[in-house]
Amino acid sequence: MSLLAEIRAKAAAKSTRIVLPEGTEERTLLSIKGIVDNKICIPILLGDEGEIKSLAGKYGADLTGAEILDPKKAAYFDDFVQAFYEMRKDKGVDLDKAKKSMLDPLFFASMMVKMDKADGEVAGAENTTGNVLRPALQILKTAPGISAVSGSFIMIVPDCEYGDKGTFVFADCAVTPVATDKQLAEFAQTSAETARDLCGIKDPKVAMLSFSTQGSASHEVVDKMISATAIAKERFPDLKVDGELQADAAMVPKVGKSKAPNSLIAGECNVLIFPDLQAGNIGYKLVQRLAKAEAIGPILQGIAKPVNDLSRGCSVEDIVNTVAMIAVKAQ
Ligand code: ACO
């Protein structure tokens, strides 16, 4: 069974309710049939019921099994306005601004997850990553003990003997432009959890990547990866992590042995932590295009409750798969 088929099957094992705030978006409407037919979750579409149904007719989308909720008609709309006001009044939000925010489906959806009206949220087919993330970060916040959110990709590289039989987790490829050493250490831990929980990688081995391997070069950006490695080892003693490592020393056994002979995991790593978002985002796209790897994500890590972003270029299948991942996390 492919990894995505496994994730769909796991999602179907327990019923969850996932909110899709982009309720008038064509691919989102078309994804409902795949979500319902595969018993992935009960999808909740946000928006005006008449408009959603009319668009579904126009696009040929079958909405059987989906719930439709118009935020402004929700029984708990006023409670959400009050709760958002209480949450954000120190940040200059008054009741009027709180009401406007709750009329925005992206904010309303994050509030549904916060208030346990939904188990998770998926959006981003028509909104930028920033617009999806901001309400989630403001309302749901980070998970306990985590200070920054990151976005990983599961990379499945064909005909590849490295990583976990060609499967890797790359991070951060989507969220934090310049992470601190402490935040990079957190990405190591949350990415190892993604490897274990979603990819079935039983033994995550994490490399903190650099252009230097264990002292071969010196620069302040290398020092940051050395410090991130030390913090990760201290804060997460059960985590198998090492650095700083060049990508070949991290993945290729022979190179790992020769460049980092004292490392217990060099040459065997299956989770790669990039030094900043530019490197991570460029890195995953290069592997996706040049090595024809399947790139699944971004998978948001470190948020207190399950939320996921979609690429605006996503397909209907991508939405179904992302909803399945969030349903598994919500379980
Ligand atoms: N982790 C955790 N919390 C965060 C983070 C983070 N990385 N960044 C911001 N926050 C919190 C802030 O502390 C703030 O909380 P508060 O209001 O309660 O104090 C809240 O989020 C909102 O912060 P803002 O300053 O309004 O948000 P900002 O404008 O900094 O945006 C964002 C944050 C959206 C994550 C921004 O850094 C961003 O756009 N990142 C890049 C996203 C991107 O374009 N990725 C590449 C494309 S995706 C792809 O190709 C797969």
CSV table of C-alpha atoms and ligand atoms in Angstrom, one decimal:
chain,number,residue,atom,x,y,z
A,1,MET,CA,0.0,0.0,0.0
A,2,SER,CA,1.4,3.5,-0.8
A,3,LEU,CA,2.0,5.9,2.0
A,4,LEU,CA,-1.0,8.1,1.0
A,5,ALA,CA,-3.3,5.0,0.8
A,6,GLU,CA,-2.1,4.1,4.3
A,7,ILE,CA,-2.8,7.7,5.6
A,8,ARG,CA,-6.3,7.5,4.0
A,9,ALA,CA,-7.0,4.2,5.6
A,10,LYS,CA,-5.8,5.4,9.0
A,11,ALA,CA,-8.1,8.5,8.7
A,12,ALA,CA,-11.1,6.2,8.0
A,13,ALA,CA,-10.5,4.2,11.2
A,14,LYS,CA,-11.9,7.0,13.4
A,15,SER,CA,-14.5,9.6,12.6
A,16,THR,CA,-13.4,13.3,12.7
A,17,ARG,CA,-14.9,16.6,11.6
A,18,ILE,CA,-12.7,18.7,9.5
A,19,VAL,CA,-13.6,22.3,8.5
A,20,LEU,CA,-12.9,23.6,5.0
A,21,PRO,CA,-13.3,27.4,5.1
A,22,GLU,CA,-12.9,27.9,1.3
A,23,GLY,CA,-16.5,26.6,0.8
A,24,THR,CA,-17.0,28.2,-2.6
A,25,GLU,CA,-13.7,27.1,-4.2
A,26,GLU,CA,-14.1,24.7,-7.1
A,27,ARG,CA,-11.4,22.0,-6.2
A,28,THR,CA,-12.5,22.1,-2.5
A,29,LEU,CA,-16.1,21.4,-3.6
A,30,LEU,CA,-14.9,18.6,-6.0
A,31,SER,CA,-12.9,17.0,-3.2
A,32,ILE,CA,-15.9,16.3,-1.0
A,33,LYS,CA,-16.8,13.1,-3.0
A,34,GLY,CA,-13.3,11.6,-2.5
A,35,ILE,CA,-13.4,12.6,1.2
A,36,VAL,CA,-16.8,11.1,1.9
A,37,ASP,CA,-16.4,8.0,-0.4
A,38,ASN,CA,-13.2,7.1,1.4
A,39,LYS,CA,-14.8,7.8,4.8
A,40,ILE,CA,-11.9,10.2,5.6
A,41,CYS,CA,-13.9,12.5,7.8
A,42,ILE,CA,-17.1,14.6,8.0
A,43,PRO,CA,-16.2,17.7,5.9
A,44,ILE,CA,-17.7,21.0,7.0
A,45,LEU,CA,-17.9,23.7,4.2
A,46,LEU,CA,-18.1,27.3,5.3
A,47,GLY,CA,-20.2,29.8,3.3
A,48,ASP,CA,-23.7,30.7,2.2
A,49,GLU,CA,-25.6,27.5,1.6
A,50,GLY,CA,-27.5,28.7,-1.5
A,51,GLU,CA,-24.2,29.9,-3.1
A,52,ILE,CA,-22.3,26.7,-2.3
A,53,LYS,CA,-25.1,24.5,-3.7
A,54,SER,CA,-25.4,26.5,-6.8
A,55,LEU,CA,-21.6,26.4,-7.4
A,56,ALA,CA,-21.6,22.7,-6.7
A,57,GLY,CA,-24.2,22.3,-9.5
A,58,LYS,CA,-22.1,24.4,-11.8
A,59,TYR,CA,-18.9,22.4,-11.1
A,60,GLY,CA,-20.6,19.0,-11.0
A,61,ALA,CA,-19.6,18.5,-7.4
A,62,ASP,CA,-21.5,15.9,-5.2
A,63,LEU,CA,-21.8,17.3,-1.7
A,64,THR,CA,-23.6,14.3,-0.2
A,65,GLY,CA,-22.2,13.7,3.3
A,66,ALA,CA,-20.8,17.2,3.8
A,67,GLU,CA,-22.1,19.8,6.3
A,68,ILE,CA,-22.6,23.4,5.2
A,69,LEU,CA,-22.3,26.2,7.8
A,70,ASP,CA,-22.7,29.9,7.2
A,71,PRO,CA,-20.6,31.5,9.9
A,72,LYS,CA,-22.9,34.5,10.4
A,73,LYS,CA,-25.9,32.2,11.0
A,74,ALA,CA,-24.0,29.8,13.4
A,75,ALA,CA,-25.7,29.5,16.8
A,76,TYR,CA,-22.4,30.3,18.4
A,77,PHE,CA,-21.3,33.2,16.2
A,78,ASP,CA,-21.7,35.8,19.0
A,79,ASP,CA,-19.9,33.6,21.5
A,80,PHE,CA,-17.0,33.3,19.0
A,81,VAL,CA,-16.9,37.2,18.6
A,82,GLN,CA,-16.8,37.6,22.4
A,83,ALA,CA,-14.1,34.9,22.8
A,84,PHE,CA,-11.9,36.3,20.0
A,85,TYR,CA,-12.3,39.8,21.6
A,86,GLU,CA,-11.2,38.5,25.0
A,87,MET,CA,-8.3,36.6,23.3
A,88,ARG,CA,-7.0,39.6,21.3
A,89,LYS,CA,-8.1,42.8,23.3
A,90,ASP,CA,-4.6,43.3,24.5
A,91,LYS,CA,-3.5,43.4,20.8
A,92,GLY,CA,-5.9,46.3,20.0
A,93,VAL,CA,-8.9,44.2,18.9
A,94,ASP,CA,-12.3,45.7,19.9
A,95,LEU,CA,-15.7,44.1,19.5
A,96,ASP,CA,-16.2,45.6,16.1
A,97,LYS,CA,-12.9,44.2,14.8
A,98,ALA,CA,-13.6,40.9,16.5
A,99,LYS,CA,-17.0,40.6,14.6
A,100,LYS,CA,-15.3,41.5,11.3
A,101,SER,CA,-12.6,38.8,12.0
A,102,MET,CA,-15.3,36.1,12.7
A,103,LEU,CA,-17.0,37.0,9.4
A,104,ASP,CA,-13.8,36.0,7.7
A,105,PRO,CA,-14.1,32.2,7.1
A,106,LEU,CA,-10.3,31.6,7.8
A,107,PHE,CA,-10.6,33.2,11.3
A,108,PHE,CA,-14.0,31.5,11.9
A,109,ALA,CA,-12.5,28.1,11.0
A,110,SER,CA,-9.6,28.4,13.3
A,111,MET,CA,-12.0,29.4,16.1
A,112,MET,CA,-14.1,26.3,15.4
A,113,VAL,CA,-11.0,24.2,15.9
A,114,LYS,CA,-10.1,26.1,19.1
A,115,MET,CA,-13.6,25.8,20.5
A,116,ASP,CA,-13.9,22.0,19.6
A,117,LYS,CA,-16.6,22.6,17.0
A,118,ALA,CA,-14.3,20.9,14.5
A,119,ASP,CA,-11.3,18.6,14.9
A,120,GLY,CA,-9.1,20.2,12.3
A,121,GLU,CA,-8.9,22.7,9.4
A,122,VAL,CA,-7.6,22.6,5.8
A,123,ALA,CA,-7.4,25.7,3.6
A,124,GLY,CA,-5.1,27.4,1.1
A,125,ALA,CA,-6.5,26.4,-2.3
A,126,GLU,CA,-7.3,30.0,-2.9
A,127,ASN,CA,-5.5,31.8,0.0
A,128,THR,CA,-1.8,32.4,0.5
A,129,THR,CA,0.1,30.4,3.2
A,130,GLY,CA,0.4,33.6,5.2
A,131,ASN,CA,-3.3,34.3,5.2
A,132,VAL,CA,-4.0,30.7,6.3
A,133,LEU,CA,-1.4,30.7,8.9
A,134,ARG,CA,-2.0,34.1,10.6
A,135,PRO,CA,-5.5,33.2,12.1
A,136,ALA,CA,-4.2,29.8,13.1
A,137,LEU,CA,-1.2,31.3,14.9
A,138,GLN,CA,-3.3,34.0,16.5
A,139,ILE,CA,-6.1,31.7,17.7
A,140,LEU,CA,-4.6,28.3,18.2
A,141,LYS,CA,-1.0,29.2,19.1
A,142,THR,CA,1.9,26.8,19.3
A,143,ALA,CA,1.8,23.4,21.0
A,144,PRO,CA,3.1,23.2,24.6
A,145,GLY,CA,6.9,23.6,24.8
A,146,ILE,CA,7.1,24.8,21.1
A,147,SER,CA,7.9,28.4,20.2
A,148,ALA,CA,7.7,28.3,16.4
A,149,VAL,CA,5.6,26.5,13.8
A,150,SER,CA,7.3,24.9,10.8
A,151,GLY,CA,6.2,23.2,7.6
A,152,SER,CA,7.6,19.9,6.5
A,153,PHE,CA,7.4,17.9,3.3
A,154,ILE,CA,7.4,14.1,3.1
A,155,MET,CA,9.7,13.5,0.1
A,156,ILE,CA,9.3,10.1,-1.6
A,157,VAL,CA,12.3,9.8,-4.0
A,158,PRO,CA,12.0,7.0,-6.7
A,159,ASP,CA,14.8,4.5,-7.0
A,160,CYS,CA,16.7,5.9,-4.0
A,161,GLU,CA,18.6,3.9,-1.5
A,162,TYR,CA,19.1,6.8,0.9
A,163,GLY,CA,16.8,7.8,3.8
A,164,ASP,CA,14.1,5.4,4.8
A,165,LYS,CA,14.1,3.5,1.4
A,166,GLY,CA,13.9,6.8,-0.4
A,167,THR,CA,11.5,8.5,2.0
A,168,PHE,CA,12.6,11.6,3.8
A,169,VAL,CA,11.1,14.4,5.9
A,170,PHE,CA,12.4,17.9,5.0
A,171,ALA,CA,11.8,21.0,7.2
A,172,ASP,CA,11.3,23.9,7.5
A,173,CYS,CA,10.1,24.4,3.9
A,174,ALA,CA,7.1,26.6,4.5
A,175,VAL,CA,6.7,28.8,7.6
A,176,THR,CA,9.5,30.5,9.6
A,177,PRO,CA,11.8,32.6,7.4
A,178,VAL,CA,14.7,32.8,9.8
A,179,ALA,CA,14.5,30.4,12.8
A,180,THR,CA,16.7,30.8,15.9
A,181,ASP,CA,18.9,27.9,17.0
A,182,LYS,CA,16.3,27.0,19.7
A,183,GLN,CA,13.5,27.0,17.0
A,184,LEU,CA,15.6,24.8,14.7
A,185,ALA,CA,16.1,22.4,17.6
A,186,GLU,CA,12.3,22.3,17.9
A,187,PHE,CA,11.9,21.6,14.2
A,188,ALA,CA,14.2,18.6,14.7
A,189,GLN,CA,11.8,17.1,17.3
A,190,THR,CA,8.5,18.0,15.5
A,191,SER,CA,9.8,16.7,12.2
A,192,ALA,CA,10.9,13.4,13.8
A,193,GLU,CA,7.3,13.1,15.1
A,194,THR,CA,5.9,13.7,11.6
A,195,ALA,CA,8.3,11.0,10.3
A,196,ARG,CA,7.1,8.5,12.9
A,197,ASP,CA,3.3,9.4,13.0
A,198,LEU,CA,2.6,10.1,9.3
A,199,CYS,CA,5.4,8.3,7.3
A,200,GLY,CA,5.7,5.2,9.5
A,201,ILE,CA,9.5,5.8,9.7
A,202,LYS,CA,10.2,3.8,12.9
A,203,ASP,CA,13.6,5.1,13.5
A,204,PRO,CA,13.9,8.9,12.6
A,205,LYS,CA,17.5,10.1,12.3
A,206,VAL,CA,17.7,13.8,12.1
A,207,ALA,CA,20.5,15.8,10.4
A,208,MET,CA,21.0,19.5,11.1
A,209,LEU,CA,22.2,20.6,7.6
A,210,SER,CA,24.9,23.1,6.7
A,211,PHE,CA,27.6,23.7,4.2
A,212,SER,CA,30.0,22.4,6.8
A,213,THR,CA,30.5,18.9,8.4
A,214,GLN,CA,31.5,18.9,12.0
A,215,GLY,CA,34.0,21.8,11.9
A,216,SER,CA,35.1,21.6,8.2
A,217,ALA,CA,34.2,25.3,7.8
A,218,SER,CA,33.6,28.1,10.2
A,219,HIS,CA,31.0,30.9,9.9
A,220,GLU,CA,28.3,32.4,12.2
A,221,VAL,CA,25.6,30.5,10.2
A,222,VAL,CA,27.5,27.2,10.8
A,223,ASP,CA,27.7,28.1,14.5
A,224,LYS,CA,23.9,28.4,14.6
A,225,MET,CA,23.5,24.8,13.3
A,226,ILE,CA,26.1,23.6,15.9
A,227,SER,CA,24.2,25.4,18.6
A,228,ALA,CA,20.8,24.1,17.3
A,229,THR,CA,22.2,20.5,17.4
A,230,ALA,CA,23.4,20.9,21.0
A,231,ILE,CA,20.1,22.3,22.1
A,232,ALA,CA,18.2,19.5,20.4
A,233,LYS,CA,20.4,16.9,22.1
A,234,GLU,CA,19.8,18.5,25.5
A,235,ARG,CA,16.1,19.2,25.2
A,236,PHE,CA,15.1,16.0,23.5
A,237,PRO,CA,17.4,13.3,24.8
A,238,ASP,CA,15.6,10.5,23.1
A,239,LEU,CA,15.9,12.1,19.7
A,240,LYS,CA,18.6,10.7,17.3
A,241,VAL,CA,20.0,14.0,15.9
A,242,ASP,CA,23.4,15.1,14.7
A,243,GLY,CA,25.0,18.1,13.1
A,244,GLU,CA,26.3,20.2,11.6
A,245,LEU,CA,26.3,17.9,8.5
A,246,GLN,CA,26.5,18.5,4.8
A,247,ALA,CA,23.7,16.9,2.9
A,248,ASP,CA,25.9,14.1,1.5
A,249,ALA,CA,27.4,13.4,4.9
A,250,ALA,CA,23.9,13.2,6.3
A,251,MET,CA,22.5,10.8,3.7
A,252,VAL,CA,25.3,8.8,2.0
A,253,PRO,CA,26.8,6.1,4.3
A,254,LYS,CA,30.3,6.2,2.7
A,255,VAL,CA,30.5,10.0,2.9
A,256,GLY,CA,29.0,10.1,6.4
A,257,LYS,CA,31.7,7.6,7.6
A,258,SER,CA,34.5,9.5,6.0
A,259,LYS,CA,33.4,13.1,6.9
A,260,ALA,CA,31.8,12.4,10.3
A,261,PRO,CA,33.4,9.2,11.6
A,262,ASN,CA,32.3,9.8,15.2
A,263,SER,CA,28.7,10.3,14.4
A,264,LEU,CA,26.2,7.5,15.2
A,265,ILE,CA,23.8,8.6,12.4
A,266,ALA,CA,25.8,10.4,9.7
A,267,GLY,CA,25.1,8.7,6.4
A,268,GLU,CA,21.8,7.2,7.6
A,269,CYS,CA,19.6,10.3,8.1
A,270,ASN,CA,16.0,10.4,7.0
A,271,VAL,CA,14.9,13.7,8.5
A,272,LEU,CA,16.7,16.8,7.1
A,273,ILE,CA,16.5,20.2,8.9
A,274,PHE,CA,17.5,23.1,6.7
A,275,PRO,CA,19.2,26.2,8.2
A,276,ASP,CA,16.5,28.6,7.0
A,277,LEU,CA,13.3,28.8,5.0
A,278,GLN,CA,15.0,29.9,1.7
A,279,ALA,CA,17.2,26.7,1.8
A,280,GLY,CA,14.3,24.5,2.8
A,281,ASN,CA,11.9,25.8,0.2
A,282,ILE,CA,14.4,25.7,-2.6
A,283,GLY,CA,15.7,22.3,-1.5
A,284,TYR,CA,12.4,20.5,-1.6
A,285,LYS,CA,11.4,22.0,-4.9
A,286,LEU,CA,14.8,21.0,-6.5
A,287,VAL,CA,14.4,17.4,-5.3
A,288,GLN,CA,10.7,17.3,-6.4
A,289,ARG,CA,11.5,18.5,-9.9
A,290,LEU,CA,15.0,17.1,-10.6
A,291,ALA,CA,14.6,13.8,-8.9
A,292,LYS,CA,10.9,13.5,-9.8
A,293,ALA,CA,10.1,13.0,-6.1
A,294,GLU,CA,6.6,13.0,-4.7
A,295,ALA,CA,6.4,15.9,-2.3
A,296,ILE,CA,3.6,15.6,0.3
A,297,GLY,CA,2.9,18.8,2.3
A,298,PRO,CA,3.5,21.3,3.6
A,299,ILE,CA,2.6,19.6,6.9
A,300,LEU,CA,2.3,22.2,9.6
A,301,GLN,CA,4.2,21.2,12.8
A,302,GLY,CA,4.1,22.7,16.2
A,303,ILE,CA,0.6,24.2,16.1
A,304,ALA,CA,-1.5,23.4,19.2
A,305,LYS,CA,-4.3,21.8,17.1
A,306,PRO,CA,-4.4,20.3,13.6
A,307,VAL,CA,-4.4,22.8,10.7
A,308,ASN,CA,-3.0,22.5,7.3
A,309,ASP,CA,-2.2,24.7,4.4
A,310,LEU,CA,-2.6,23.7,0.7
A,311,SER,CA,-0.6,25.0,-2.2
A,312,ARG,CA,-2.7,27.3,-4.4
A,313,GLY,CA,-1.7,25.0,-7.3
A,314,CYS,CA,-3.2,21.9,-5.5
A,315,SER,CA,-5.3,19.3,-7.2
A,316,VAL,CA,-8.5,17.8,-6.0
A,317,GLU,CA,-6.5,14.7,-5.0
A,318,ASP,CA,-4.1,16.9,-3.0
A,319,ILE,CA,-7.0,18.3,-1.0
A,320,VAL,CA,-8.4,14.8,-0.2
A,321,ASN,CA,-4.9,13.7,0.9
A,322,THR,CA,-4.3,16.7,3.0
A,323,VAL,CA,-7.7,16.3,4.7
A,324,ALA,CA,-6.7,12.7,5.4
A,325,MET,CA,-3.4,13.8,7.0
A,326,ILE,CA,-5.2,16.3,9.2
A,327,ALA,CA,-7.9,13.7,10.1
A,328,VAL,CA,-5.1,11.3,11.3
A,329,LYS,CA,-3.4,14.1,13.3
A,330,ALA,CA,-6.9,15.0,14.8
A,331,GLN,CA,-7.3,11.4,16.0
B,1,ACO,N1,5.6,30.3,14.7
B,1,ACO,C1,4.7,30.5,15.7
B,1,ACO,N2,4.0,31.7,15.9
B,1,ACO,C2,4.3,32.7,15.0
B,1,ACO,C3,5.2,32.5,13.9
B,1,ACO,C4,5.9,31.2,13.8
B,1,ACO,N3,6.8,31.0,12.8
B,1,ACO,N4,5.2,33.6,13.2
B,1,ACO,C5,4.4,34.5,13.7
B,1,ACO,N5,3.8,33.9,14.8
B,1,ACO,C6,2.8,34.5,15.7
B,1,ACO,C7,3.1,35.8,16.2
B,1,ACO,O1,3.8,35.7,17.4
B,1,ACO,C8,1.8,36.5,16.3
B,1,ACO,O2,1.2,36.1,17.6
B,1,ACO,P1,0.4,37.2,18.4
B,1,ACO,O3,-0.3,38.1,17.5
B,1,ACO,O4,-0.5,36.4,19.3
B,1,ACO,O5,1.5,38.0,19.1
B,1,ACO,C9,0.9,35.8,15.3
B,1,ACO,O6,1.6,34.7,14.9
B,1,ACO,C10,0.7,36.7,14.1
B,1,ACO,O7,2.0,37.3,13.8
B,1,ACO,P2,2.1,38.3,12.6
B,1,ACO,O8,3.4,39.1,12.9
B,1,ACO,O9,0.9,39.0,12.4
B,1,ACO,O10,2.4,37.3,11.4
B,1,ACO,P3,3.5,37.5,10.4
B,1,ACO,O11,3.1,38.6,9.5
B,1,ACO,O12,4.8,37.5,11.0
B,1,ACO,O13,3.2,36.1,9.6
B,1,ACO,C11,3.8,34.0,8.9
B,1,ACO,C12,3.6,34.9,10.1
B,1,ACO,C13,2.5,34.0,8.1
B,1,ACO,C14,4.1,32.6,9.3
B,1,ACO,C15,4.9,34.6,8.0
B,1,ACO,O14,6.2,34.4,8.7
B,1,ACO,C16,5.0,34.0,6.6
B,1,ACO,O15,4.3,34.5,5.7
B,1,ACO,N6,5.9,33.0,6.4
B,1,ACO,C17,6.3,32.5,5.1
B,1,ACO,C18,5.1,31.7,4.5
B,1,ACO,C19,5.5,31.4,3.1
B,1,ACO,O16,5.3,32.3,2.2
B,1,ACO,N7,5.9,30.2,2.8
B,1,ACO,C20,6.4,29.8,1.5
B,1,ACO,C21,5.3,29.3,0.7
B,1,ACO,S1,4.7,27.7,1.1
B,1,ACO,C22,5.3,26.6,0.0
B,1,ACO,O17,6.0,26.9,-0.9
B,1,ACO,C23,5.1,25.3,0.3
